[in-house]
Tab-separated table of C-alpha atoms in Angstrom:
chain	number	residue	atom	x	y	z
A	1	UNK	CA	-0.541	-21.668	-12.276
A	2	UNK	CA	-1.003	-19.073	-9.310
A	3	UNK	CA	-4.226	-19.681	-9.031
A	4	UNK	CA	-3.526	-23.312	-7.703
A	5	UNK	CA	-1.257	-21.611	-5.022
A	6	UNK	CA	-2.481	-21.336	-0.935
A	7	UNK	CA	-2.920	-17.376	-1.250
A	8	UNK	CA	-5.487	-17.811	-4.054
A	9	UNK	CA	-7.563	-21.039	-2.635
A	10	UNK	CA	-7.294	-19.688	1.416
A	11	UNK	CA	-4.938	-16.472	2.692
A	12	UNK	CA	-7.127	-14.251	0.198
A	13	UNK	CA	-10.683	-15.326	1.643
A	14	UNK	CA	-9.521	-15.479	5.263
A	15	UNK	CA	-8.035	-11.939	4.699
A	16	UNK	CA	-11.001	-10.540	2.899
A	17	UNK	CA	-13.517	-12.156	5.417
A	18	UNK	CA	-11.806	-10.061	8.528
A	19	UNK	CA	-11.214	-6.807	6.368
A	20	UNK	CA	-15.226	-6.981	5.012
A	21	UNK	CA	-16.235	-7.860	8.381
A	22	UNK	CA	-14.488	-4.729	10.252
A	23	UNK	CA	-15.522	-2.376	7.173
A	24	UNK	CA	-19.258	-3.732	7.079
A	25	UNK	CA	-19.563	-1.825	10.275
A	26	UNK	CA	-17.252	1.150	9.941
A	27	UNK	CA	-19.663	1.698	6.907
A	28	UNK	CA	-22.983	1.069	8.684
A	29	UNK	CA	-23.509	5.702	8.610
A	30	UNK	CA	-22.854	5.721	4.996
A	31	UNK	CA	-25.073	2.342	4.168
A	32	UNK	CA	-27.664	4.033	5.595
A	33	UNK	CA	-27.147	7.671	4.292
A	34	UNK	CA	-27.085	6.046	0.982
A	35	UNK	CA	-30.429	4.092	1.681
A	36	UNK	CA	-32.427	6.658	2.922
A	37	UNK	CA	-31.096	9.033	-0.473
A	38	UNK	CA	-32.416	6.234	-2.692
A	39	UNK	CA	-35.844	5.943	-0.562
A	40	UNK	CA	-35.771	9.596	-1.226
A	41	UNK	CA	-34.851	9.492	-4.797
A	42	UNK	CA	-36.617	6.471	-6.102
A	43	UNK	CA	-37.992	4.426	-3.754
A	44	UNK	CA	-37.482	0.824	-3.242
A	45	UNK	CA	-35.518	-1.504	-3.686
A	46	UNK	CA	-32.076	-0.167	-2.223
A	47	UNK	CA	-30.112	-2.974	-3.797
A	48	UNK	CA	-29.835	-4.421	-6.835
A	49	UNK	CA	-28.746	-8.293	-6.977
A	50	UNK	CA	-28.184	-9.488	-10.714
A	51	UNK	CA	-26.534	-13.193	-11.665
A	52	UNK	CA	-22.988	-13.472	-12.585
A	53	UNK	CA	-21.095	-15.762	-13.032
A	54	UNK	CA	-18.607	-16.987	-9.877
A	55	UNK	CA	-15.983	-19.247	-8.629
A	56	UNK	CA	-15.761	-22.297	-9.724
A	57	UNK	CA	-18.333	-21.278	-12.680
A	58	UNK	CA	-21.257	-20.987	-9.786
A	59	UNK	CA	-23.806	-18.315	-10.507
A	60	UNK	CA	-24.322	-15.821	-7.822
A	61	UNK	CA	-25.946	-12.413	-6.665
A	62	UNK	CA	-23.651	-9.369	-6.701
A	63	UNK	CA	-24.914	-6.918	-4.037
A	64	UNK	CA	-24.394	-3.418	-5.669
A	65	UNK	CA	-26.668	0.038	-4.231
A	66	UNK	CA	-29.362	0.320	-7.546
A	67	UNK	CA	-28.626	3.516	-9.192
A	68	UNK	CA	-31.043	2.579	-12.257
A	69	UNK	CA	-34.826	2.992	-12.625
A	70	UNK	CA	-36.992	-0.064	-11.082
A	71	UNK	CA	-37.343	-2.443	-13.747
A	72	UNK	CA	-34.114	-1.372	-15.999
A	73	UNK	CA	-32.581	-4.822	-16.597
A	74	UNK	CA	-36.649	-4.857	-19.090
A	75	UNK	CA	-36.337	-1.568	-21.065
A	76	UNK	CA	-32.297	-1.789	-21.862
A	77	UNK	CA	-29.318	-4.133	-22.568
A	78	UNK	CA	-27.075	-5.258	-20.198
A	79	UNK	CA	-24.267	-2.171	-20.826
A	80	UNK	CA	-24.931	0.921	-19.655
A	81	UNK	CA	-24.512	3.806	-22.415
A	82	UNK	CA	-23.010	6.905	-22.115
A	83	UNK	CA	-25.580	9.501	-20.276
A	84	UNK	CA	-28.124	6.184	-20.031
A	85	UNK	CA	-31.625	7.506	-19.753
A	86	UNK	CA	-32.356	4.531	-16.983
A	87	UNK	CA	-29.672	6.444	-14.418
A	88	UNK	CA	-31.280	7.940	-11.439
A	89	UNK	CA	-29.996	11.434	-9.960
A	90	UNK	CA	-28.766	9.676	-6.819
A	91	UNK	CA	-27.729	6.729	-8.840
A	92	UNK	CA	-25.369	8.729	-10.990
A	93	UNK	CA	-23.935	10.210	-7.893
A	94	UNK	CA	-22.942	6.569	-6.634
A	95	UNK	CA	-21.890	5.261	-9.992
A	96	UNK	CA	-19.401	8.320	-10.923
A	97	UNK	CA	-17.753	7.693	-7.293
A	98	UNK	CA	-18.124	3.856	-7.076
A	99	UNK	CA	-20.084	4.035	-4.281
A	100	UNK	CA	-22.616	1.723	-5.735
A	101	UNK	CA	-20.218	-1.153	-4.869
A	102	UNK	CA	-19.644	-0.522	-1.289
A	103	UNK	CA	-22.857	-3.558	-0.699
A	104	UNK	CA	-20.054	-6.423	-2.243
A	105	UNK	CA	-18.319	-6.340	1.353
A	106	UNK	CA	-21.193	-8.711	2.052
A	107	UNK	CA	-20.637	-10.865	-1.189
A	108	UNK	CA	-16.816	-11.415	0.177
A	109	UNK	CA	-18.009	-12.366	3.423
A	110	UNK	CA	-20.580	-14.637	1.707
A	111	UNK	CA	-17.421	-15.832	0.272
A	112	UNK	CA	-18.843	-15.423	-3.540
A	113	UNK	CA	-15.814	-12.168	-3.786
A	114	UNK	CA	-12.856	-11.231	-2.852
A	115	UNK	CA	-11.183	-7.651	-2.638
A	116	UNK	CA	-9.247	-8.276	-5.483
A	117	UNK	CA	-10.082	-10.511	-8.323
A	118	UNK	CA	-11.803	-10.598	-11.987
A	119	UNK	CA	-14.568	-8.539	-12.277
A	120	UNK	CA	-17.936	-10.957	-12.157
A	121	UNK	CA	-19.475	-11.042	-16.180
A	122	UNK	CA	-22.955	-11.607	-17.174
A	123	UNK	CA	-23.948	-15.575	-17.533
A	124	UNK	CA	-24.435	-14.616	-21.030
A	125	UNK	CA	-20.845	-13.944	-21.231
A	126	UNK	CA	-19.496	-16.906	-19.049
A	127	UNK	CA	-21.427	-19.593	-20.657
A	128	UNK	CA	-19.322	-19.124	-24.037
A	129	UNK	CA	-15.945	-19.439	-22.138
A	130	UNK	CA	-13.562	-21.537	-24.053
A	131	UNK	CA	-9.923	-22.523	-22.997
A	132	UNK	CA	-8.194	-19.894	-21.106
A	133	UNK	CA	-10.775	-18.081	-20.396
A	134	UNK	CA	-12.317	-21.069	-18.048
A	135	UNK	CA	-9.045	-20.183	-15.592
A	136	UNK	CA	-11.215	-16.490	-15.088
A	137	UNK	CA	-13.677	-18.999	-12.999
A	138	UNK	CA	-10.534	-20.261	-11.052
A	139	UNK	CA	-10.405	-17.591	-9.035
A	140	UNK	CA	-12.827	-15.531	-6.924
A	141	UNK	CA	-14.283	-12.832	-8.769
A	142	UNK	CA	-13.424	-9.262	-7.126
A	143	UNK	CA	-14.285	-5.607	-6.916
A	144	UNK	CA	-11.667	-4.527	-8.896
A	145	UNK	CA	-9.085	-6.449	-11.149
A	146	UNK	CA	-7.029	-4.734	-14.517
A	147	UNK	CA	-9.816	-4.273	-15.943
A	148	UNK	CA	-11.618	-2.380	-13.937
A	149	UNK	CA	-8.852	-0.020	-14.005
A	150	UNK	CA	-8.578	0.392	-17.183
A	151	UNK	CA	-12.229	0.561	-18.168
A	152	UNK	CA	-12.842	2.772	-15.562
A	153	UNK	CA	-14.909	5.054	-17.782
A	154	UNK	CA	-16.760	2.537	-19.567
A	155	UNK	CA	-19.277	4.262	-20.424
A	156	UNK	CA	-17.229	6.491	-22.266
A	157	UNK	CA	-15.623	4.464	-23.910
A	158	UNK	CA	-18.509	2.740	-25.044
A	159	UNK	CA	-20.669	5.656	-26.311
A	160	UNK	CA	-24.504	6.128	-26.166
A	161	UNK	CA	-25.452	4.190	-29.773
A	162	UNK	CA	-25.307	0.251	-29.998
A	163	UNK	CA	-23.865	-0.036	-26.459
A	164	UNK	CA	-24.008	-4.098	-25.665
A	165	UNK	CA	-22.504	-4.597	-29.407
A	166	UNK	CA	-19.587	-1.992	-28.837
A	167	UNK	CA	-19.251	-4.068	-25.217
A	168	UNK	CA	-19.764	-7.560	-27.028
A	169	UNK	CA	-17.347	-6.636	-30.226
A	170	UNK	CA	-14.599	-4.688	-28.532
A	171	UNK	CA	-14.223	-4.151	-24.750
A	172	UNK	CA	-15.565	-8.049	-24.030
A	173	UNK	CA	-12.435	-9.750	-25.556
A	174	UNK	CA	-10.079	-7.064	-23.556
A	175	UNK	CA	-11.790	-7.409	-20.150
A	176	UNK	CA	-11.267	-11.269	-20.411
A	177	UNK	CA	-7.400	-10.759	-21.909
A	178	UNK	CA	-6.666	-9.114	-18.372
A	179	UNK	CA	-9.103	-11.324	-16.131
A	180	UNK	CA	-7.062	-14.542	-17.318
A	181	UNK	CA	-3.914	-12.404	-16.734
A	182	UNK	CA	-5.299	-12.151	-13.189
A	183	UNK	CA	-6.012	-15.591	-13.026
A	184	UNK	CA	-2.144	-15.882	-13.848
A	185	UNK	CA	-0.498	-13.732	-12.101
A	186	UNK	CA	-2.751	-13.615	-8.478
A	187	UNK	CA	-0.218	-12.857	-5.607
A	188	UNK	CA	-0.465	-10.392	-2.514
A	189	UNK	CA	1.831	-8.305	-4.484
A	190	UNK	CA	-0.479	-8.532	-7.613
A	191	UNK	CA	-3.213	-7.723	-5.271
A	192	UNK	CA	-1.340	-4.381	-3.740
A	193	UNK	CA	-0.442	-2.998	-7.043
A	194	UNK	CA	-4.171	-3.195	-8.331
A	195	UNK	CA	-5.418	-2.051	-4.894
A	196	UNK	CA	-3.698	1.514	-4.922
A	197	UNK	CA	-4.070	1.446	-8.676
A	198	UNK	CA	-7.994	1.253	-8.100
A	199	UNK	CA	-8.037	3.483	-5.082
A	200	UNK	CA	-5.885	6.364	-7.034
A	201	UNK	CA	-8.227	5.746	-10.211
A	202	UNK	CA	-11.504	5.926	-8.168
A	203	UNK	CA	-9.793	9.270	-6.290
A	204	UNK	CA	-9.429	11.090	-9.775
A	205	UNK	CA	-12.732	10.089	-11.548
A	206	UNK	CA	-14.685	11.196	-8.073
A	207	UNK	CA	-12.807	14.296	-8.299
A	208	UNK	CA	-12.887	15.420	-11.920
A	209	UNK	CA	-16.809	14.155	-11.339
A	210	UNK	CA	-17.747	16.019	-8.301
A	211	UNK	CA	-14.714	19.220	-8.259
A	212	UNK	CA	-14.310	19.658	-11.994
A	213	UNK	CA	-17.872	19.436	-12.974
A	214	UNK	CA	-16.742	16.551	-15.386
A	215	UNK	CA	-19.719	14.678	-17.419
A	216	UNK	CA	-22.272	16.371	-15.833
């Protein structure tokens, strides 16, 4: 399987670790534009560190910018519905342009991400992994993978009734279907198609979000 190969287990991380570390402080103006709007919005805290699940099946904090309430993860489920109540102003800002994950640069210096890999699940989720799905912990979990790309507009998709048993029911058995084909298929060319893929999703949704007036 690929994700035995030397570009999975050490090109990837030594790549990501010089990228994260040159774009860590390329981004420090916009880290802190975005810190001071949430100060401004909401108040602390500026991040937002919830478990996943990892490499190797080792829990970990992914770093994202909070664009929820203080205190969401207590009054709501672990999917976010369509026009969620528990969204800040800023916070929707962030999420609709994916802004909110600019923080994981740290995890994949930390060495819990990488660039490129399946996107990190709720323990929840991982502990029930059975057979192929156990090869999803084989590689390092990423920013964006197939899935991400395709359920770009998640919370579309999902609605705004019965969220986390639309996720659990329908869209939890996809998202694993493409983070095992990941698992399988991990190269640098894998990695480039889903790279411009993401970037050309992310370019469209920001648009129709913040030109088109989309979902506003």
């Amino acid at each position: 399987m690929k994700f035995n190969s030397i570009y999975n287990r050490y090109t990837k991380r030594i790549i990501g670790l010089l990228v994260s570390l040159i774009g860590s402080i390329m981004l420090i103006p916009v880290y802190l534009t975005i810190s001071v709007a949430i100060l401004a919005d909401t108040g602390f805290p500026i991040f937002y560190r919830p478990l996943r699940g990892g490499y190797h099946n080792k829990p970990f904090r992914i770093i994202k910018f909070r664009t929820m309430i203080k205190d969401a993860d207590k009054i709501g489920g672990g999917t976010t519905a369509l026009h969620d109540p528990r969204i800040t102003r800023v916070g929707n800002f962030l999420r609709k342009t994916k802004l909110d994950e600019l923080p994981q640069l740290f995890n994949i210096i930390a060495g819990t991400m990488s660039f490129v890999g399946p996107r990190p699940e709720l323990l929840q989720y991982v502990e029930r992994y059975e057979e192929q799905e156990l090869d999803i912990l084989k590689v390092r979990p990423g920013i964006t993978d197939f899935s991400s790309i395709e359920f770009i507009n998640l919370d579309e998709i999902v609605g705004s009734d019965n969220v986390d048993e639309t996720y659990e029911k329908i869209i939890l058995k996809r998202k694993n279907e493409l983070r095992i084909k990941y698992a399988h298929e991990v190269s640098p060319t894998t990695d480039a198609r889903i790279l411009f893929a993401t970037l050309k999703a992310v370019a469209n949704k920001a648009y129709g979000y913040i030109v088109k007036k989309e979902h506003q």
